[in-house]
mmCIF file of C-alpha atoms in Angstrom:
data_model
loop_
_atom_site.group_PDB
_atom_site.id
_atom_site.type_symbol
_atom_site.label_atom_id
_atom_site.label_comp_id
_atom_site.label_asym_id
_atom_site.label_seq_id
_atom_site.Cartn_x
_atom_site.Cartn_y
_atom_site.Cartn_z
ATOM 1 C CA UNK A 30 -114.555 75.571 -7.294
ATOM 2 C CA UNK A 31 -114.720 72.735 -9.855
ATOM 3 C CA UNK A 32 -117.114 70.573 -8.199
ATOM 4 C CA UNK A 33 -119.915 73.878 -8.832
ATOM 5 C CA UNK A 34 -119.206 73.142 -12.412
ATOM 6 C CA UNK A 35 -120.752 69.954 -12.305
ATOM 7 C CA UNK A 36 -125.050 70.627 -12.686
ATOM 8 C CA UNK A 37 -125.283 67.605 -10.143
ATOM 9 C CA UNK A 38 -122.455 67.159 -8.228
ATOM 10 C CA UNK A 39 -123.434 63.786 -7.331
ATOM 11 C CA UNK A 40 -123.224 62.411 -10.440
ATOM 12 C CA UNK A 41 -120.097 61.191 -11.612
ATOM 13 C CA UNK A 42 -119.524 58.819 -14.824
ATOM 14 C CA UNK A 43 -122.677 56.792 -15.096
ATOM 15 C CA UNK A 44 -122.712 54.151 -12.913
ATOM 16 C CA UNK A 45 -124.992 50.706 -14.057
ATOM 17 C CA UNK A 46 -128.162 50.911 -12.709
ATOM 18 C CA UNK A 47 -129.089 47.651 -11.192
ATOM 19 C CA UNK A 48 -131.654 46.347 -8.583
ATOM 20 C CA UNK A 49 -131.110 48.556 -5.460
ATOM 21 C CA UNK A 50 -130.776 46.398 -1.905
ATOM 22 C CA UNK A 51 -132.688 46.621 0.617
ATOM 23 C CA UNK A 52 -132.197 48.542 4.151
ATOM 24 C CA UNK A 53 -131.745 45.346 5.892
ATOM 25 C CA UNK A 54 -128.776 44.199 3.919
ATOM 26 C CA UNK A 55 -125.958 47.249 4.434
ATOM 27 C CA UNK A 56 -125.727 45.779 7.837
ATOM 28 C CA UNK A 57 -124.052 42.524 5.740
ATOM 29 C CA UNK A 58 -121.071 45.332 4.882
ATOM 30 C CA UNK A 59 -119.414 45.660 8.281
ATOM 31 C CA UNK A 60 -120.154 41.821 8.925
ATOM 32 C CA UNK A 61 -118.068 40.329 5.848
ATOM 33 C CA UNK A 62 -115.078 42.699 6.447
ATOM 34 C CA UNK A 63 -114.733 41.313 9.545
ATOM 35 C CA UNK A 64 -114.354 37.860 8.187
ATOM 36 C CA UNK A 65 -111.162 39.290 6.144
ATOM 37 C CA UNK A 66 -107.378 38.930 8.159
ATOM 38 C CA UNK A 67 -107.173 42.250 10.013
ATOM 39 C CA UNK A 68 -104.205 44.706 9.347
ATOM 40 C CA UNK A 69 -103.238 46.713 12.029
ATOM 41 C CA UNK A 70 -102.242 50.534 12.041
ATOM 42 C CA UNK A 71 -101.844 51.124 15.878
ATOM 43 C CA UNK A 72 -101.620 49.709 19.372
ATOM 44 C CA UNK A 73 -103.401 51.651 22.276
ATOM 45 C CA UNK A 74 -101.982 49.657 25.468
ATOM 46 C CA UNK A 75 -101.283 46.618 23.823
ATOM 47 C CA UNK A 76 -104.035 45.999 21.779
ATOM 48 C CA UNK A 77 -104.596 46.761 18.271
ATOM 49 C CA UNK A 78 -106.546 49.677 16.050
ATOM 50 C CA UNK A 79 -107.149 47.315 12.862
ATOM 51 C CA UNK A 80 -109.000 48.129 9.838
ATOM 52 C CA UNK A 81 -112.237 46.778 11.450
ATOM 53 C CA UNK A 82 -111.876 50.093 14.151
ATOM 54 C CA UNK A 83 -111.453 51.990 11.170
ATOM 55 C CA UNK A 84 -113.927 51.037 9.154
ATOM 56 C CA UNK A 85 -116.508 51.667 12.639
ATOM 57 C CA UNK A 86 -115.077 55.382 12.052
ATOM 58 C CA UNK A 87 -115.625 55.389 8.292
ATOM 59 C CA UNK A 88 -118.880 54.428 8.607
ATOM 60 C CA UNK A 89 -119.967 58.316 8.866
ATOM 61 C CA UNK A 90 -118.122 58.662 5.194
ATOM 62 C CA UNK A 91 -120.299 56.679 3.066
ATOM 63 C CA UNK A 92 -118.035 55.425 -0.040
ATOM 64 C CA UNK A 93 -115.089 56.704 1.737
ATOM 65 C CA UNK A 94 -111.754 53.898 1.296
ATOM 66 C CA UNK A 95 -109.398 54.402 3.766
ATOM 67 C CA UNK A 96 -106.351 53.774 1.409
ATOM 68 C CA UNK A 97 -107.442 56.543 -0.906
ATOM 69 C CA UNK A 98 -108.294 59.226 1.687
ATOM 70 C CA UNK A 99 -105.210 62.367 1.966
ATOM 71 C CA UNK A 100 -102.830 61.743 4.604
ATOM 72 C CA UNK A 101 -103.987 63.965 6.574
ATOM 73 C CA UNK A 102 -107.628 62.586 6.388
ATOM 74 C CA UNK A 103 -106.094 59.128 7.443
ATOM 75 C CA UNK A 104 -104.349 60.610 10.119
ATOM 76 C CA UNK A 105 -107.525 62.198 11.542
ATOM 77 C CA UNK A 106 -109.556 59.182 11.139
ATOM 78 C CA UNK A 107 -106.780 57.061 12.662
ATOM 79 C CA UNK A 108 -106.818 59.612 15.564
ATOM 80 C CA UNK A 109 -110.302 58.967 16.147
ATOM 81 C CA UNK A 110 -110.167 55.196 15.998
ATOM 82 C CA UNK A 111 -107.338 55.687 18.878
ATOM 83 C CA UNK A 112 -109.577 58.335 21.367
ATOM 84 C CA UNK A 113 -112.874 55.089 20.791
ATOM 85 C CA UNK A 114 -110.036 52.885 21.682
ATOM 86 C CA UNK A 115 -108.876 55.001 24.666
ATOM 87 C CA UNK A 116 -112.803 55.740 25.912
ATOM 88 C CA UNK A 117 -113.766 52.226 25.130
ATOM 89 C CA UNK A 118 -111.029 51.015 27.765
ATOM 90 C CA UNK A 119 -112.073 53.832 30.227
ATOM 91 C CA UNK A 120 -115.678 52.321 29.947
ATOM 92 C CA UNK A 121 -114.870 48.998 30.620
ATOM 93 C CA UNK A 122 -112.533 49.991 33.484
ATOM 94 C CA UNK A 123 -115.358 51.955 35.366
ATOM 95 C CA UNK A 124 -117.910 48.767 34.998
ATOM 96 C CA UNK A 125 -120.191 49.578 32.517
ATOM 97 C CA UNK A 126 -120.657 46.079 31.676
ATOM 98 C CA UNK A 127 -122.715 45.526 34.704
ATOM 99 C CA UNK A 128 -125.037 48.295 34.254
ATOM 100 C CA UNK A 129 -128.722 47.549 33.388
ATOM 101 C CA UNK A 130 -128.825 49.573 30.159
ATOM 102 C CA UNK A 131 -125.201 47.791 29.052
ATOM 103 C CA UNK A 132 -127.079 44.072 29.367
ATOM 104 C CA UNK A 133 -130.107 45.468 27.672
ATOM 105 C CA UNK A 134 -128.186 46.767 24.670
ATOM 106 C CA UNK A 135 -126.147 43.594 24.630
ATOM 107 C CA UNK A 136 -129.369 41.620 24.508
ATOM 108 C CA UNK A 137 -130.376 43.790 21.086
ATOM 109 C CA UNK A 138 -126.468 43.628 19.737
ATOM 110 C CA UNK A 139 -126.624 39.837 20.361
ATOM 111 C CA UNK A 140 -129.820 39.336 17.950
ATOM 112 C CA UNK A 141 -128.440 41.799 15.311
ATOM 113 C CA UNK A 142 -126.169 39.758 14.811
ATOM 114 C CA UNK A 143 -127.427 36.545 14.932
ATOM 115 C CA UNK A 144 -130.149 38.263 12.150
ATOM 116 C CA UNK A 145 -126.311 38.872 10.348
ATOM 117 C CA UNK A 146 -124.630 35.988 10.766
ATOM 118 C CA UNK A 147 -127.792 34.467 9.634
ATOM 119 C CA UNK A 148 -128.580 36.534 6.543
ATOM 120 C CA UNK A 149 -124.850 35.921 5.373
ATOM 121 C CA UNK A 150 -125.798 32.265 5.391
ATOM 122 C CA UNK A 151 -128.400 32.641 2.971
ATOM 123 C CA UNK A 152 -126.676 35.175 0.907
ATOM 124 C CA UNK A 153 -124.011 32.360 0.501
ATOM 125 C CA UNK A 154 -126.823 30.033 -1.226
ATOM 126 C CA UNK A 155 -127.610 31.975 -3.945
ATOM 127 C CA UNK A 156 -125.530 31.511 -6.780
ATOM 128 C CA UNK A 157 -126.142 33.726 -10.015
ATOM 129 C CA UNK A 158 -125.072 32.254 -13.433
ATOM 130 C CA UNK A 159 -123.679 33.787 -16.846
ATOM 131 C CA UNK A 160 -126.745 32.620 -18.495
ATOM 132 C CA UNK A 161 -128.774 34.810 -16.103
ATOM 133 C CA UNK A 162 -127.024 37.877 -16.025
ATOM 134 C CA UNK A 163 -126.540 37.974 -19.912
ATOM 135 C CA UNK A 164 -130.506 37.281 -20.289
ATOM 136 C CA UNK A 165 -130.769 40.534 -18.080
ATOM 137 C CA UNK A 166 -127.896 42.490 -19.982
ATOM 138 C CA UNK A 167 -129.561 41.710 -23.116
ATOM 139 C CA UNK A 168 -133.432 42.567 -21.830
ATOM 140 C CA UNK A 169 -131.903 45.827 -20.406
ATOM 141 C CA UNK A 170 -130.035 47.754 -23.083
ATOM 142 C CA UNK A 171 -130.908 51.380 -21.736
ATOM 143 C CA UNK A 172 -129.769 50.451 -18.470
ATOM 144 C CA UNK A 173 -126.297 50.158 -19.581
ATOM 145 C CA UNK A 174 -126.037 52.632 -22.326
ATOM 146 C CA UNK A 175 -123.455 54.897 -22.474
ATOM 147 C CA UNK A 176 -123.955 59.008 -23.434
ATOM 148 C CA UNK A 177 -120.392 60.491 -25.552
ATOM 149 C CA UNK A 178 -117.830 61.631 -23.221
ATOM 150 C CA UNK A 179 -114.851 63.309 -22.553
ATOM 151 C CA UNK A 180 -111.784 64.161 -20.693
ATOM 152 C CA UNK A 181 -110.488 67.965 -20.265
ATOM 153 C CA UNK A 182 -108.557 70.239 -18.330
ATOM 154 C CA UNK A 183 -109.300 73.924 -17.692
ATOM 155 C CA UNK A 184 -107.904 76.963 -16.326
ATOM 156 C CA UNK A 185 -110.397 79.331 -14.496
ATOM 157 C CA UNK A 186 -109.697 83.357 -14.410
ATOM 158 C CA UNK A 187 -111.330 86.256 -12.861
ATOM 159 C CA UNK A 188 -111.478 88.774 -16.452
ATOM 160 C CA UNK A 189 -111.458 88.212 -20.207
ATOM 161 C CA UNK A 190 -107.840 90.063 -20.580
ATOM 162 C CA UNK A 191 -106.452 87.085 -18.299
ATOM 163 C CA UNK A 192 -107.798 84.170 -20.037
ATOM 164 C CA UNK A 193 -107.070 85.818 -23.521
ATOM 165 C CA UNK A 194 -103.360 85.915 -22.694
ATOM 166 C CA UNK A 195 -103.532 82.558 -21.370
ATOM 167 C CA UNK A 196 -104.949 81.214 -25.303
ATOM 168 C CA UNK A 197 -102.318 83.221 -27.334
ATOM 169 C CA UNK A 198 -99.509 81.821 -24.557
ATOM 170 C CA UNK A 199 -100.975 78.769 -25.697
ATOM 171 C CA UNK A 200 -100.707 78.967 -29.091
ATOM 172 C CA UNK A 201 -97.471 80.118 -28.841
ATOM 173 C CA UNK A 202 -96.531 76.185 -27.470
ATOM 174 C CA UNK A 203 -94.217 73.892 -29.116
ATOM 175 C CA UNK A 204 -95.398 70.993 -31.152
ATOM 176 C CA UNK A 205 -96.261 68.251 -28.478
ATOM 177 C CA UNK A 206 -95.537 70.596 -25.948
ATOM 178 C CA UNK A 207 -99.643 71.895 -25.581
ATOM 179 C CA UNK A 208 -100.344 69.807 -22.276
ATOM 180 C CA UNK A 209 -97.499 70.593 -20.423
ATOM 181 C CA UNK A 210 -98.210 74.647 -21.148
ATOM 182 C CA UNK A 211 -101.402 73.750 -20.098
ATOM 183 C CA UNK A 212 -100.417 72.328 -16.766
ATOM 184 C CA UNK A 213 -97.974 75.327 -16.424
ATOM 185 C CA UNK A 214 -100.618 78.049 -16.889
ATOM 186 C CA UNK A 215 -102.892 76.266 -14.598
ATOM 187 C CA UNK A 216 -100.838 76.312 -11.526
ATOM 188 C CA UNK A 217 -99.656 79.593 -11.982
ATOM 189 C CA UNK A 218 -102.697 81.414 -13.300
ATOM 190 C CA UNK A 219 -105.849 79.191 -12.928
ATOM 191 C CA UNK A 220 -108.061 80.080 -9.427
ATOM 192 C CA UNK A 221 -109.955 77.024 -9.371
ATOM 193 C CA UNK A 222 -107.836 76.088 -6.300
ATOM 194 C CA UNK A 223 -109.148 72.323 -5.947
ATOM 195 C CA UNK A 224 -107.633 71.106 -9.617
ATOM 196 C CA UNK A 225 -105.229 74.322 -10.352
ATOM 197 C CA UNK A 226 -101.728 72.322 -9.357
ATOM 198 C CA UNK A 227 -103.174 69.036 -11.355
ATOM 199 C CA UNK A 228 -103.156 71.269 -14.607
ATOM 200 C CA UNK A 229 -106.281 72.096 -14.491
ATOM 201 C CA UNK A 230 -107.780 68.204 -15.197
ATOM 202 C CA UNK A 231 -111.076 67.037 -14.629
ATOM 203 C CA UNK A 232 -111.352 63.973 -15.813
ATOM 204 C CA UNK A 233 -113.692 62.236 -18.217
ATOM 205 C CA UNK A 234 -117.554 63.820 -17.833
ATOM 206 C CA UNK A 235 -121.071 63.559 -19.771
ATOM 207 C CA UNK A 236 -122.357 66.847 -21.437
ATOM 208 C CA UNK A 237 -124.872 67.304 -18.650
ATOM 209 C CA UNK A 238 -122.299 67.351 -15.688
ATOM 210 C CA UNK A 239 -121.205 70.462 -16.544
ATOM 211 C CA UNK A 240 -122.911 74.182 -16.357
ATOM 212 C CA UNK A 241 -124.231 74.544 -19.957
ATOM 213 C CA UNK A 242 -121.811 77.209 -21.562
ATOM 214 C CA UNK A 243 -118.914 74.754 -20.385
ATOM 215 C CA UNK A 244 -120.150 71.624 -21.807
ATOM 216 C CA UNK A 245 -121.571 73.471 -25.041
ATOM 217 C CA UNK A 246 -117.936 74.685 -25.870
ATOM 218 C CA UNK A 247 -115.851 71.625 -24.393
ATOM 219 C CA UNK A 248 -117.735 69.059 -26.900
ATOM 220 C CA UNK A 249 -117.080 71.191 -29.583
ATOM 221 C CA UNK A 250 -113.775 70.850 -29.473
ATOM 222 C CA UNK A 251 -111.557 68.267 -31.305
ATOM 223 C CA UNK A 252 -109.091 66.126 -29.803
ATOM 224 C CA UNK A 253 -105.754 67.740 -28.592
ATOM 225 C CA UNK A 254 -107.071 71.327 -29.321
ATOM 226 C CA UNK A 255 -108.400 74.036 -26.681
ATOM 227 C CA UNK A 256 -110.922 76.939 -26.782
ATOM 228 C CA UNK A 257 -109.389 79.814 -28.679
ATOM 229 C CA UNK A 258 -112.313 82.140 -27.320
ATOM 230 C CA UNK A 259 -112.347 82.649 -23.702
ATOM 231 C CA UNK A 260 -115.790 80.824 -22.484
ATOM 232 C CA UNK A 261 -117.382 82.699 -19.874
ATOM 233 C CA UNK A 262 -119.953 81.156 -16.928
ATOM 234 C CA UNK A 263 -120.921 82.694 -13.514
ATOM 235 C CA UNK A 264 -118.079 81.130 -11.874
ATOM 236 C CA UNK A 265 -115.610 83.374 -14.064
ATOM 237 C CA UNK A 266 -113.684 83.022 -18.060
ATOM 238 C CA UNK A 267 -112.567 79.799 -18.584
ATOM 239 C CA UNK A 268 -109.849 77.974 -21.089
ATOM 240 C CA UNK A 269 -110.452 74.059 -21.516
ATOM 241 C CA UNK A 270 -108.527 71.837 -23.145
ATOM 242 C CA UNK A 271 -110.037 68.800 -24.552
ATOM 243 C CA UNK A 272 -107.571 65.706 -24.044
ATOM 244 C CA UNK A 273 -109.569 62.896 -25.624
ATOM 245 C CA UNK A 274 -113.384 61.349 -26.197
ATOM 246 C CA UNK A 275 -115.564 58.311 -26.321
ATOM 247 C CA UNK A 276 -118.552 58.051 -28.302
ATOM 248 C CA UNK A 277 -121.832 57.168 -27.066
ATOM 249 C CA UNK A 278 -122.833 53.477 -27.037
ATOM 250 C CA UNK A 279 -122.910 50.829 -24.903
ATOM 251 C CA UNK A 280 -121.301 48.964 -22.137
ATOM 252 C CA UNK A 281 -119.959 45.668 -23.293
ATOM 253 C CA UNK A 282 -121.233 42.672 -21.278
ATOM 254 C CA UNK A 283 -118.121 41.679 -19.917
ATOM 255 C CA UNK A 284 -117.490 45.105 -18.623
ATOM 256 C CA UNK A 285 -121.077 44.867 -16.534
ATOM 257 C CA UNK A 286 -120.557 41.118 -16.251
ATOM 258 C CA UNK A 287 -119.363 41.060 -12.439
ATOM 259 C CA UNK A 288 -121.720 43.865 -11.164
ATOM 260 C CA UNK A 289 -124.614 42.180 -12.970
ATOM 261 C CA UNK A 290 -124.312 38.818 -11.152
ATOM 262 C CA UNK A 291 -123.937 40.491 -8.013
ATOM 263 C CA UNK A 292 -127.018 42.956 -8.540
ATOM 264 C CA UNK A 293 -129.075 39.646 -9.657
ATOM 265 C CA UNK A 294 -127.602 37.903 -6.618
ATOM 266 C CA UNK A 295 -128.318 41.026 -4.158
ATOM 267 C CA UNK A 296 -132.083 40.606 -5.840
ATOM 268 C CA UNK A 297 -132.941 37.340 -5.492
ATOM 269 C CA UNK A 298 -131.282 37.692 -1.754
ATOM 270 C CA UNK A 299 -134.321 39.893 -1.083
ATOM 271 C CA UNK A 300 -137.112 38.004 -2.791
ATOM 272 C CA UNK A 301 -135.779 35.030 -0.815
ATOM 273 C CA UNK A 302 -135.997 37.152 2.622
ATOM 274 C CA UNK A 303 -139.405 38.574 1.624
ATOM 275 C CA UNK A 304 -140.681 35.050 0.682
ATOM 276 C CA UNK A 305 -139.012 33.294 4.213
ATOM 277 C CA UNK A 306 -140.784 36.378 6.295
ATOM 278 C CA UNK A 307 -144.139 35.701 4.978
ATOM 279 C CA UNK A 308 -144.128 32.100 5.566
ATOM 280 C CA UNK A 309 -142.805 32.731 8.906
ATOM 281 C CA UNK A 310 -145.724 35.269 9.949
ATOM 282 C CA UNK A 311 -148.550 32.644 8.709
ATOM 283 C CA UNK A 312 -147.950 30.573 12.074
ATOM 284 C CA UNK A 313 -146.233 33.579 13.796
ATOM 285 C CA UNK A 314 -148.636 35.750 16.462
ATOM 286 C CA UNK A 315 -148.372 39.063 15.391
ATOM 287 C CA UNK A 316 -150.357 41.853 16.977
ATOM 288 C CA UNK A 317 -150.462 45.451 15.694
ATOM 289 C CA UNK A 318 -150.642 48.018 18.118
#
């Protein structure tokens, strides 16, 4: 339920917007992992499921981190990095490697990755230094600007009655004591299932994340106080609690400072490529079909 709050569900707390990388690059990703030592999380026969097998899987979760997946998540995707293992073998075992369309894909595997192995090389050249990343921090001030904010909890209910009971159970709660009420009401009476037994929380949020009644009355609030009129949206009455804020403004350099100099790196990584490719098809023979 509280994921149809947000207007855009996609959009979490602004993110700095820097150059975007090209196509050709993300194929870098599974190729420096594999430089890392591997852990291992299962043996199929003898041999080991490491974190490269489970990255392969992840691969279909973009942004997805193994380590902060749900248990039961892990033990799915863990599960599935054990059946590649088990098929992989059976492959193998019936010959596959000496069938025409096995060599032929091997042939095409062999120069992706020399085109890797290669473009890691050249993304090891490039060096990016302070002087160049705070040139572009200070030529790019709307770029990492930062709109007000704010952390809150609600509880979700069904009818008006409900969530009026819920505020004057609230204001009934000892000094200091407001948060914890909060939490209580949520898990017994709030229906937003996703957040209900984490008190209600949702975390910090911009004004236009939220449907417009529930940002209009959440940034009205003051700090450590909650809405004392039931706010109503089409997903039902609502009581938020507003838990603390952060004024609009903007990101301090050496906040940015790390995912500048690798944005300016990943840039200049592409120039480079672009620049390399057309010097390569002056003498190359290249014929357009």
């Amino acid at each position: 339920m509280t994921q149809h709050l947000h207007s855009n569900p996609q959009c979490a707390a602004r993110a700095v917007a820097l150059p975007k990388k090209p196509l050709l690059i993300l194929m870098l990703a599974f190729l420096l992992c594999g430089f890392a030592d591997a852990k291992t999380f299962a043996t199929v026969d003898g041999k080991d499921i490491t974190d490269k097998d489970i990255a392969m899987i992840l691969r279909a979760m973009p942004g997805a981190t193994y380590d902060k997946l749900p248990p039961e998540i892990q033990q799915q995707v863990l599960n599935q990095a054990i059946e590649q293992r088990l098929l992989m073998n059976k492959a193998k075992k019936d010959g596959i490697q000496n069938s025409a369309e096995y060599k032929e894909a091997l042939q095409d595997a062999q120069d992706e990755l020399a085109l890797g192995v290669w473009m890691k090389k050249q993304l090891d050249k490039i060096t990016i230094n302070d002087k160049e990343a705070r040139e572009f921090y200070n030529q790019n001030p709307k770029i990492f600007a930062q709109p007000e904010q704010i952390k809150a909890r609600h509880i979700l209910v069904k009818d008006e009655k409900t969530a009026k009971d819920i505020i004057a159970q609230l204001g009934k709660a000892p000094k200091g004591k407001l948060v914890d009420e909060f939490k209580k009401l949520s898990a017994e009476k709030s229906i937003d299932e996703g957040i209900a037994q984490d008190g209600g929380e949702l975390g910090w949020f911009t004004r236009d994340q939220m449907v417009p009644e529930f940002s209009d009355a959440a940034f009205k609030l003051a700090k450590g106080s909650f809405t004392k009129n039931p706010v109503k949206t089409n997903f039902g009455y609502h009581v938020i609690l507003l838990e603390d804020k952060k004024a609009s403004g903007t990101a301090s350099y050496d906040t940015v400072k790390e995912r500048v100099m690798q944005g300016l790196k990943m840039q200049k990584f592409k120039e480079n490529l672009g620049q390399i490719a057309q010097e390569l098809r002056k003498d190359a023979k290249v014929v357009v079909k």
